[in-house]
mmCIF file of C-alpha atoms in Angstrom:
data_model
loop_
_atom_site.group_PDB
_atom_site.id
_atom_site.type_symbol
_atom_site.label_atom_id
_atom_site.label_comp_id
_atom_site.label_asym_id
_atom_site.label_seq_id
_atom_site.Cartn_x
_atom_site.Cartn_y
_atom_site.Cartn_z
ATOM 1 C CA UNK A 290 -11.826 37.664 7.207
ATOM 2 C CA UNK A 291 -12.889 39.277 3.741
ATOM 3 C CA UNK A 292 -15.640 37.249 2.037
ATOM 4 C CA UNK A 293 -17.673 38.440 -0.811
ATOM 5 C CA UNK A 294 -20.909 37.179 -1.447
ATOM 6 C CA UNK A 295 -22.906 37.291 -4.931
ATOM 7 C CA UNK A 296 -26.653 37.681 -4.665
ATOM 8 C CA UNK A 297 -28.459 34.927 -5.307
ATOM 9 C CA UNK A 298 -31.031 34.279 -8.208
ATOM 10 C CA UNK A 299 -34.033 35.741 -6.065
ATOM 11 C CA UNK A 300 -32.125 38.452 -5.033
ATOM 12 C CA UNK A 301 -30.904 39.724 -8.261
ATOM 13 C CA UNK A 302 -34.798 39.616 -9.934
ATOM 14 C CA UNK A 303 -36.328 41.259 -6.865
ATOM 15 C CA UNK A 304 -33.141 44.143 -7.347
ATOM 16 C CA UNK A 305 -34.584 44.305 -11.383
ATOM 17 C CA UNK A 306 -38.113 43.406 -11.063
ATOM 18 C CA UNK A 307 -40.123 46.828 -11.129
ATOM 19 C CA UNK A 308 -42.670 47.462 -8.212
ATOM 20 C CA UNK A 309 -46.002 45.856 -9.888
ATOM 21 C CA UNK A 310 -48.378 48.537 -8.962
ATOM 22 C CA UNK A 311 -46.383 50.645 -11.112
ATOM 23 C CA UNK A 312 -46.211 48.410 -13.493
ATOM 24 C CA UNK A 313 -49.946 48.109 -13.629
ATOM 25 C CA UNK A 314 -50.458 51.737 -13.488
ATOM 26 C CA UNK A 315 -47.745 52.559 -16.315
ATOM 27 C CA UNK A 316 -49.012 49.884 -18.718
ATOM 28 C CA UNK A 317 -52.891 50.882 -18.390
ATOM 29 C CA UNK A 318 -52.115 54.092 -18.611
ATOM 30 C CA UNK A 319 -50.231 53.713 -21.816
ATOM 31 C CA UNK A 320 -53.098 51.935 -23.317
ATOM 32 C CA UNK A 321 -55.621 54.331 -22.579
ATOM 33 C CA UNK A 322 -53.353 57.330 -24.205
ATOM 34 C CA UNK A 323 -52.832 55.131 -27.364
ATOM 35 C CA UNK A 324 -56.950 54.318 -27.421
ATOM 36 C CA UNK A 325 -57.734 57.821 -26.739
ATOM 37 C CA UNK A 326 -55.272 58.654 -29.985
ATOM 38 C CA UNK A 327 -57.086 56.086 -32.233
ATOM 39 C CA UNK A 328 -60.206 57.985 -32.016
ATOM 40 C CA UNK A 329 -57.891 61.331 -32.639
ATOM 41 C CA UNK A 330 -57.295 59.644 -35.700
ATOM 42 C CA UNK A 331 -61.224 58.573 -36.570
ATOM 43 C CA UNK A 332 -63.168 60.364 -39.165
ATOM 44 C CA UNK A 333 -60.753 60.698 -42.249
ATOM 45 C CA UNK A 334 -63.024 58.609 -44.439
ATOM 46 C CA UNK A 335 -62.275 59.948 -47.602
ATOM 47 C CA UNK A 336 -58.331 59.819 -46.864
ATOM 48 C CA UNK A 337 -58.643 56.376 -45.370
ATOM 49 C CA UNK A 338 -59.860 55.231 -48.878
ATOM 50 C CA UNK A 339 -57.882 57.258 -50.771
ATOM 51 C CA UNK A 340 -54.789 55.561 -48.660
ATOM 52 C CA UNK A 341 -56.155 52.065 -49.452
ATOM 53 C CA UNK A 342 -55.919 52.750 -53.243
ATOM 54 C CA UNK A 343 -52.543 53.607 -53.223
ATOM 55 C CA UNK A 344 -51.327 50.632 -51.103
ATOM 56 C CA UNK A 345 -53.344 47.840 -53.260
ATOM 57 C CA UNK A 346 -51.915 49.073 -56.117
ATOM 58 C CA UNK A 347 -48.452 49.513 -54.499
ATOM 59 C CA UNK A 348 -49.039 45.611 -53.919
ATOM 60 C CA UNK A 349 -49.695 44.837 -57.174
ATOM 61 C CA UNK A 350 -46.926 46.719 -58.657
ATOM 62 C CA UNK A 351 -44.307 45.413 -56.386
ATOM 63 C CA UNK A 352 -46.031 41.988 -57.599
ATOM 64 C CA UNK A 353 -46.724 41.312 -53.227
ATOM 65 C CA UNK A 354 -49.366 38.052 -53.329
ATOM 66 C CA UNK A 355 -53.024 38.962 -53.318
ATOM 67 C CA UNK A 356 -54.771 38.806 -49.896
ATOM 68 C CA UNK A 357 -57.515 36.721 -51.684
ATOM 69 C CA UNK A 358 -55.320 33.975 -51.901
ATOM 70 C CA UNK A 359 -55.230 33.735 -48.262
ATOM 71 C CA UNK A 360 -58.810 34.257 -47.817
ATOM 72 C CA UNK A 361 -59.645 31.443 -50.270
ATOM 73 C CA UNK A 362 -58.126 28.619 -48.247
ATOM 74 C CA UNK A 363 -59.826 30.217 -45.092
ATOM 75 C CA UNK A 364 -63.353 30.113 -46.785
ATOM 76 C CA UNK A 365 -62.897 26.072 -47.656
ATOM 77 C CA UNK A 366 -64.953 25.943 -44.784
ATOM 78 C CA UNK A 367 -67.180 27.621 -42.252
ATOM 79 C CA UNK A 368 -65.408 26.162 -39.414
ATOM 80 C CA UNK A 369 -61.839 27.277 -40.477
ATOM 81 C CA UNK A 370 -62.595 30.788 -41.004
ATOM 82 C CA UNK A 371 -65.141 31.053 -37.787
ATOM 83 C CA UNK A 372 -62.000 29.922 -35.796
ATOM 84 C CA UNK A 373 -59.986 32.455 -37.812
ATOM 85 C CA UNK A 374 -62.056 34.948 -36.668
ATOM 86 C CA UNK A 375 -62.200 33.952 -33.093
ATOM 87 C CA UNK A 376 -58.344 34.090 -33.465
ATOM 88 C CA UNK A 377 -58.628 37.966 -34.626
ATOM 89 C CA UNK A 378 -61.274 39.176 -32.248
ATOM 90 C CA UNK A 379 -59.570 37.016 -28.338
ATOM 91 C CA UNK A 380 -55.801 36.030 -29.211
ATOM 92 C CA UNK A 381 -54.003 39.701 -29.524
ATOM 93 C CA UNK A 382 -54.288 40.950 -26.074
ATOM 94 C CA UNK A 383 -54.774 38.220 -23.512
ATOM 95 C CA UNK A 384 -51.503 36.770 -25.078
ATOM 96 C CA UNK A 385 -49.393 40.002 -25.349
ATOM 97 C CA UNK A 386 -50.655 40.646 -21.110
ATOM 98 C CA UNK A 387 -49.352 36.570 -20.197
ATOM 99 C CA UNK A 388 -46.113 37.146 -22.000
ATOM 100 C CA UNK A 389 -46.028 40.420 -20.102
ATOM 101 C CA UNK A 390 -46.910 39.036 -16.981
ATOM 102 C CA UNK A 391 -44.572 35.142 -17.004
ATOM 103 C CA UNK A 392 -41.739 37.690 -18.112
ATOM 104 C CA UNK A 393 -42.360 40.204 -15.003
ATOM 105 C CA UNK A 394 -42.706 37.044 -12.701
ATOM 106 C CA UNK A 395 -39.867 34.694 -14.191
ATOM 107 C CA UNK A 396 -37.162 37.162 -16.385
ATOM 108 C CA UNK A 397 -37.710 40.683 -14.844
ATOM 109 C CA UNK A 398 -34.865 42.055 -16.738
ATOM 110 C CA UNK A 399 -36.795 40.794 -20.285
ATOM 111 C CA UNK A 400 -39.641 41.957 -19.122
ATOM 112 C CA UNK A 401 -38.437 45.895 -18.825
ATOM 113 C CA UNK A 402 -36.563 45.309 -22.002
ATOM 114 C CA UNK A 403 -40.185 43.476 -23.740
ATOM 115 C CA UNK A 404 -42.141 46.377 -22.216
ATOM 116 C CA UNK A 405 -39.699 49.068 -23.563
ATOM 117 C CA UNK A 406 -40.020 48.075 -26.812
ATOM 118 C CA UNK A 407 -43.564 47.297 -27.222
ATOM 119 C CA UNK A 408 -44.203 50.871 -25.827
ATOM 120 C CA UNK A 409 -41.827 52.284 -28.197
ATOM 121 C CA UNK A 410 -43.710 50.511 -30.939
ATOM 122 C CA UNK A 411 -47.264 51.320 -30.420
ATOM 123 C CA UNK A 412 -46.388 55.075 -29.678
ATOM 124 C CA UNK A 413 -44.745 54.583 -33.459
ATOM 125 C CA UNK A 414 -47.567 53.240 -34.603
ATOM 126 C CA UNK A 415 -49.816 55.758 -33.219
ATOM 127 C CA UNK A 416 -48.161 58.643 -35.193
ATOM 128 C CA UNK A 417 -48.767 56.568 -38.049
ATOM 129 C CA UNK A 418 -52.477 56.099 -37.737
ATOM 130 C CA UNK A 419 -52.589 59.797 -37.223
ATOM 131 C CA UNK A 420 -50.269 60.343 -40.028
ATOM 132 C CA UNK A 421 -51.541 58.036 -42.580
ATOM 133 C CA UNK A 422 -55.393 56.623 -42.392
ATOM 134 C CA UNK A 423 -55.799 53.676 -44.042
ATOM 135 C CA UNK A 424 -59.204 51.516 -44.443
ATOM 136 C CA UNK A 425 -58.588 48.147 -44.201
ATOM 137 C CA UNK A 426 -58.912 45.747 -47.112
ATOM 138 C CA UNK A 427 -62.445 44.535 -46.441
ATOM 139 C CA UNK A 428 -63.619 48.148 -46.966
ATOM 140 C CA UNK A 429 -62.009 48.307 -50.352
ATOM 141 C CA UNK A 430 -64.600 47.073 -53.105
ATOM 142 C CA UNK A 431 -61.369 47.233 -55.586
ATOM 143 C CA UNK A 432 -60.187 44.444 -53.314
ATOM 144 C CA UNK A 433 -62.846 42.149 -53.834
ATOM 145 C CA UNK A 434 -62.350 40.649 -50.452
ATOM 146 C CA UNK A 435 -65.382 39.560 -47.742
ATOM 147 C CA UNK A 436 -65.503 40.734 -44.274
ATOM 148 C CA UNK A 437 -65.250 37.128 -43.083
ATOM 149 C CA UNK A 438 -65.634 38.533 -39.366
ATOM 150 C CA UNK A 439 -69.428 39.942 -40.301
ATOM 151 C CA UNK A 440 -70.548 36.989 -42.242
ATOM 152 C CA UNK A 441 -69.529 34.550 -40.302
ATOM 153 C CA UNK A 442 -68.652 35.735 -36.886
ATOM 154 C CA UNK A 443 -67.668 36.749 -34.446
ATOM 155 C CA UNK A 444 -66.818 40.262 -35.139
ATOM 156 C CA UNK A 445 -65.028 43.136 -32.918
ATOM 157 C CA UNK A 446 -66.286 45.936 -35.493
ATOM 158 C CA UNK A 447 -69.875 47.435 -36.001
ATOM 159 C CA UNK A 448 -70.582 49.827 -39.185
ATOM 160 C CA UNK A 449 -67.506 52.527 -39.020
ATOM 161 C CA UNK A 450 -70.430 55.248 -38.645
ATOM 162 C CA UNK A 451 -71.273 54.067 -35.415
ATOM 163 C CA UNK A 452 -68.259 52.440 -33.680
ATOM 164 C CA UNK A 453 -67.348 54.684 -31.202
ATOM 165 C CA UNK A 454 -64.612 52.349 -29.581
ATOM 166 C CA UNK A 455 -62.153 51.702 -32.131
ATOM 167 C CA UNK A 456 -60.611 53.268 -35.077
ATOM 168 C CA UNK A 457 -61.192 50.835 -38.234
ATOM 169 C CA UNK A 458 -59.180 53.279 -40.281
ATOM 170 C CA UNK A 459 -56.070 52.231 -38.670
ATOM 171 C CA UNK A 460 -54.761 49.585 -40.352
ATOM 172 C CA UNK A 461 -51.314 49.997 -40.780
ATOM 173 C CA UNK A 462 -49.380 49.325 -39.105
ATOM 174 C CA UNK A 463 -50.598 45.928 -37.797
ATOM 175 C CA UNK A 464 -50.043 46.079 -34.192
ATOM 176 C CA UNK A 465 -51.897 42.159 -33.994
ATOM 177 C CA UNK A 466 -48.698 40.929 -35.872
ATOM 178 C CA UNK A 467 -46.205 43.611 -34.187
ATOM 179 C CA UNK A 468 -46.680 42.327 -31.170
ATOM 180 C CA UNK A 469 -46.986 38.704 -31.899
ATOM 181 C CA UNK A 470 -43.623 38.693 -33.273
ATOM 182 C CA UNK A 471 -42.893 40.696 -30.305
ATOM 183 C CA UNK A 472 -43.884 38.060 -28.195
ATOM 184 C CA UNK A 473 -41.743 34.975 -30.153
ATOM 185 C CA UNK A 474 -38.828 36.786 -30.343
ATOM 186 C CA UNK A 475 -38.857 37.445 -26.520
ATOM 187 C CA UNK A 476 -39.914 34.253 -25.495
ATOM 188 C CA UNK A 477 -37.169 33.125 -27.874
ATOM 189 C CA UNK A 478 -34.715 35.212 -25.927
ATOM 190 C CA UNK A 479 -35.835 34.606 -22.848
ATOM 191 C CA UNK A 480 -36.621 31.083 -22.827
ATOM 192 C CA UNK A 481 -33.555 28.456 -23.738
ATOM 193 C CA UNK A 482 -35.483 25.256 -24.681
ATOM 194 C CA UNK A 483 -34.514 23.712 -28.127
ATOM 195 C CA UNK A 484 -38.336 24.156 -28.952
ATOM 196 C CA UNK A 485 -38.694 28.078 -28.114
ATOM 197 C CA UNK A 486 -38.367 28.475 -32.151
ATOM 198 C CA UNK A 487 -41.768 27.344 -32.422
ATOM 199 C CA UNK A 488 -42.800 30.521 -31.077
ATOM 200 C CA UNK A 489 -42.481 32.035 -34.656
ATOM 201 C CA UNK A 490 -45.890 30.317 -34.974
ATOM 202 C CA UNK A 491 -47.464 32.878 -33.272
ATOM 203 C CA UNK A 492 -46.926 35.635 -35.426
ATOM 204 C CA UNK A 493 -46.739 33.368 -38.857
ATOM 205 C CA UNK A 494 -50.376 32.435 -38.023
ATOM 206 C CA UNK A 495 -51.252 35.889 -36.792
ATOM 207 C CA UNK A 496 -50.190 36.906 -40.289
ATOM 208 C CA UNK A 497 -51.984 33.960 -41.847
ATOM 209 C CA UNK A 498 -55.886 35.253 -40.161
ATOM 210 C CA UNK A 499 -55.228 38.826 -40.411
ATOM 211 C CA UNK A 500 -54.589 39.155 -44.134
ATOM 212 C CA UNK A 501 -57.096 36.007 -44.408
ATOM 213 C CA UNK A 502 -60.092 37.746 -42.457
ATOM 214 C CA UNK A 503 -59.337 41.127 -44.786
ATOM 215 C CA UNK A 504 -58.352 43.145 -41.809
ATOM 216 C CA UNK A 505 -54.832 44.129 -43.643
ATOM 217 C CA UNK A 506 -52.758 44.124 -46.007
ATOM 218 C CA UNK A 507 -49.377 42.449 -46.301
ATOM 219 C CA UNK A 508 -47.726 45.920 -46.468
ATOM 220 C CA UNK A 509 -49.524 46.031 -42.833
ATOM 221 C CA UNK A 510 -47.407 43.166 -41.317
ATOM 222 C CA UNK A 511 -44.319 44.528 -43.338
ATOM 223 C CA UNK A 512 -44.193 47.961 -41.803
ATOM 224 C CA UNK A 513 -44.990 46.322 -38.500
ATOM 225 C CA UNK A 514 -41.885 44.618 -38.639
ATOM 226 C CA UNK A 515 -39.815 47.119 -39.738
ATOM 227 C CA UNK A 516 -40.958 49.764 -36.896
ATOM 228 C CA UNK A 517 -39.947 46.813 -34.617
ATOM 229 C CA UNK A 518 -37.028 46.033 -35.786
ATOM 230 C CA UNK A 519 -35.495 49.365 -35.530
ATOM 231 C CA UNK A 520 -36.902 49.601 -31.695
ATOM 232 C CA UNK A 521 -34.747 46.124 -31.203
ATOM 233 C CA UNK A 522 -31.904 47.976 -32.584
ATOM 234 C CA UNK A 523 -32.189 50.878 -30.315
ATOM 235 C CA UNK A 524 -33.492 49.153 -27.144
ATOM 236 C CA UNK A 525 -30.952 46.409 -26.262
ATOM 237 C CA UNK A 526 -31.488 43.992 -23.786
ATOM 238 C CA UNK A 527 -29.358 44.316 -20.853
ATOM 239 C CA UNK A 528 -26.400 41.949 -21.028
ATOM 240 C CA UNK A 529 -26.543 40.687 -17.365
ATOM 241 C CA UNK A 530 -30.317 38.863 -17.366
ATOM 242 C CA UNK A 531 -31.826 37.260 -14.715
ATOM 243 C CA UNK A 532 -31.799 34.041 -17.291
ATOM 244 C CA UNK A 533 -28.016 34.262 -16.616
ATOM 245 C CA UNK A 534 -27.410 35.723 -13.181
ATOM 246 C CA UNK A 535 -28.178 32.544 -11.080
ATOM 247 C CA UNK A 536 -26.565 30.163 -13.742
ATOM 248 C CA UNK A 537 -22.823 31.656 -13.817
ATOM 249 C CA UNK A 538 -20.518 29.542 -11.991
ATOM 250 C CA UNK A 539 -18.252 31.173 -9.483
ATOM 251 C CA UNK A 540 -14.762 31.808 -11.395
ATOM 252 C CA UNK A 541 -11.931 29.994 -10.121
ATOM 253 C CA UNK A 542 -9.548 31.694 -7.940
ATOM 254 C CA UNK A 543 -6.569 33.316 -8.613
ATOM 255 C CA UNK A 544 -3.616 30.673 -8.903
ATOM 256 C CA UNK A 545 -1.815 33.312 -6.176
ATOM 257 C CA UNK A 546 -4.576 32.318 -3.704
ATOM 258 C CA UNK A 547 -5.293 29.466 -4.419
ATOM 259 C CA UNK A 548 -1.226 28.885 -3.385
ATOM 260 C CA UNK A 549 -1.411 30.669 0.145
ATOM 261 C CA UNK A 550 -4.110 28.323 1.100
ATOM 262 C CA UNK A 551 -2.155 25.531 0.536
ATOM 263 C CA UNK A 552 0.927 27.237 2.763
ATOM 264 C CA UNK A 553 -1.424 27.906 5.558
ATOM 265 C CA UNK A 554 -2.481 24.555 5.542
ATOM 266 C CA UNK A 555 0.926 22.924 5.520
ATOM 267 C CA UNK A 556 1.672 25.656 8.983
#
């Protein structure tokens, strides 16, 4: 007797799902490497200025909306931009780690393909920091733009000269809306609700309090989104997915067999 057998649902993700102490090790360790090259990048004041010139006046030339417009409907009141703030300084990593984790424990085969790409991203956007300092736009006095984050709080920065923990001349690209848009389109691929669109609200109003709060400029989010789109292009996602493997019905036999059943029944 010659049966064959598909694996199940559970089988298939625990075949694709990577061993999570791996996992764990691999993804802290990439973050470390790409903090440690921040501060490789720190220190190019004068070049990080010089940077910021030339893209506010690229804005204006290519006629790209000014980043005070944003920051005027923020400032309409204290509340508003506090919680824009808040949004800056608490959203970017706890919700890039639980898309990260619900796509490791519920689509394992999105989650190597998410992981890929982010990686591929923010080791992009490392060379570019390194490449290209750029002081943000609430640095610029040209600007004209408040640093809503030390006025009204909370804020993740203290004065460049003695932050030791982050680079603030790393603006672009903006790896807040990188991997927010990151995160909608994978939850939009991953997910098959007529309501997973809404995820795009994610990175719209990531956009929204980062060029609001004068922590980039539009060119910022634009570059972002170009550096992912190429890693989509490059890193597919596998075309057999755990959203798919337990939902494909079993094909209907061959006619031929179906036909010798019916003579060894009528024996």
């Amino acid at each position: 007797m010659n049966a064959r057998t598909e694996p199940s649902e559970g089988e298939t993700e625990a075949l694709t799902r990577p061993p999570l102490v791996r996992e764990l090790l691999l993804v802290a360790g990439l973050f470390l490497v790409y903090k440690f090259g921040r501060q490789l990048a720190a220190g190019h004041t004068g070049e990080a200025f010089d940077n910021a010139h030339r893209v506010w006046d690229l804005e204006r030339t290519v006629h790209l909306p000014g980043e005070g417009s944003v920051q005027n409907l923020l400032l309409h009141g204290d509340t508003l931009v506090h919680i824009a703030n808040t949004y800056y300084a608490t959203i970017h990593f706890p919700a890039t780690a639980a898309f990260l984790i619900w796509l490791y424990l519920r689509r394992p085969a999105h989650y190597v393909w998410a992981r890929r790409v982010l990686a591929a991203v923010t080791a992009a956007a490392l060379v570019v920091h390194l490449a290209f300092p750029l002081a943000p736009p609430r640095m610029l006095a040209t600007a004209g733009l408040l640093d809503t984050a030390k006025v009204y709080g909370p804020s993740v920065y203290g004065p460049p000269q003695t932050d030791h923990l982050s680079n603030q001349f790393a603006a672009m690209p903006s790896l807040h809306f990188g991997w927010a848009l990151m995160v909608a389109i994978g939850l939009i691929v991953a997910t098959r609700s007529r309501w997973r669109w809404l995820w795009l609200l994610h990175p719209l109003l990531t956009l929204t309090v980062i060029v609001g709060t004068a922590n980039h400029y539009w060119l910022d989010a634009i570059v972002a989104a170009a550096m992912l789109g190429i890693a989509l292009a490059v890193i597919r996602l596998p075309r057999r997915t755990t959203t798919t493997a337990g939902r494909v019905q079993e094909s209907p036999a061959p006619v031929e067999e179906k036909q010798n059943v019916l003579v060894g029944a009528g024996r």
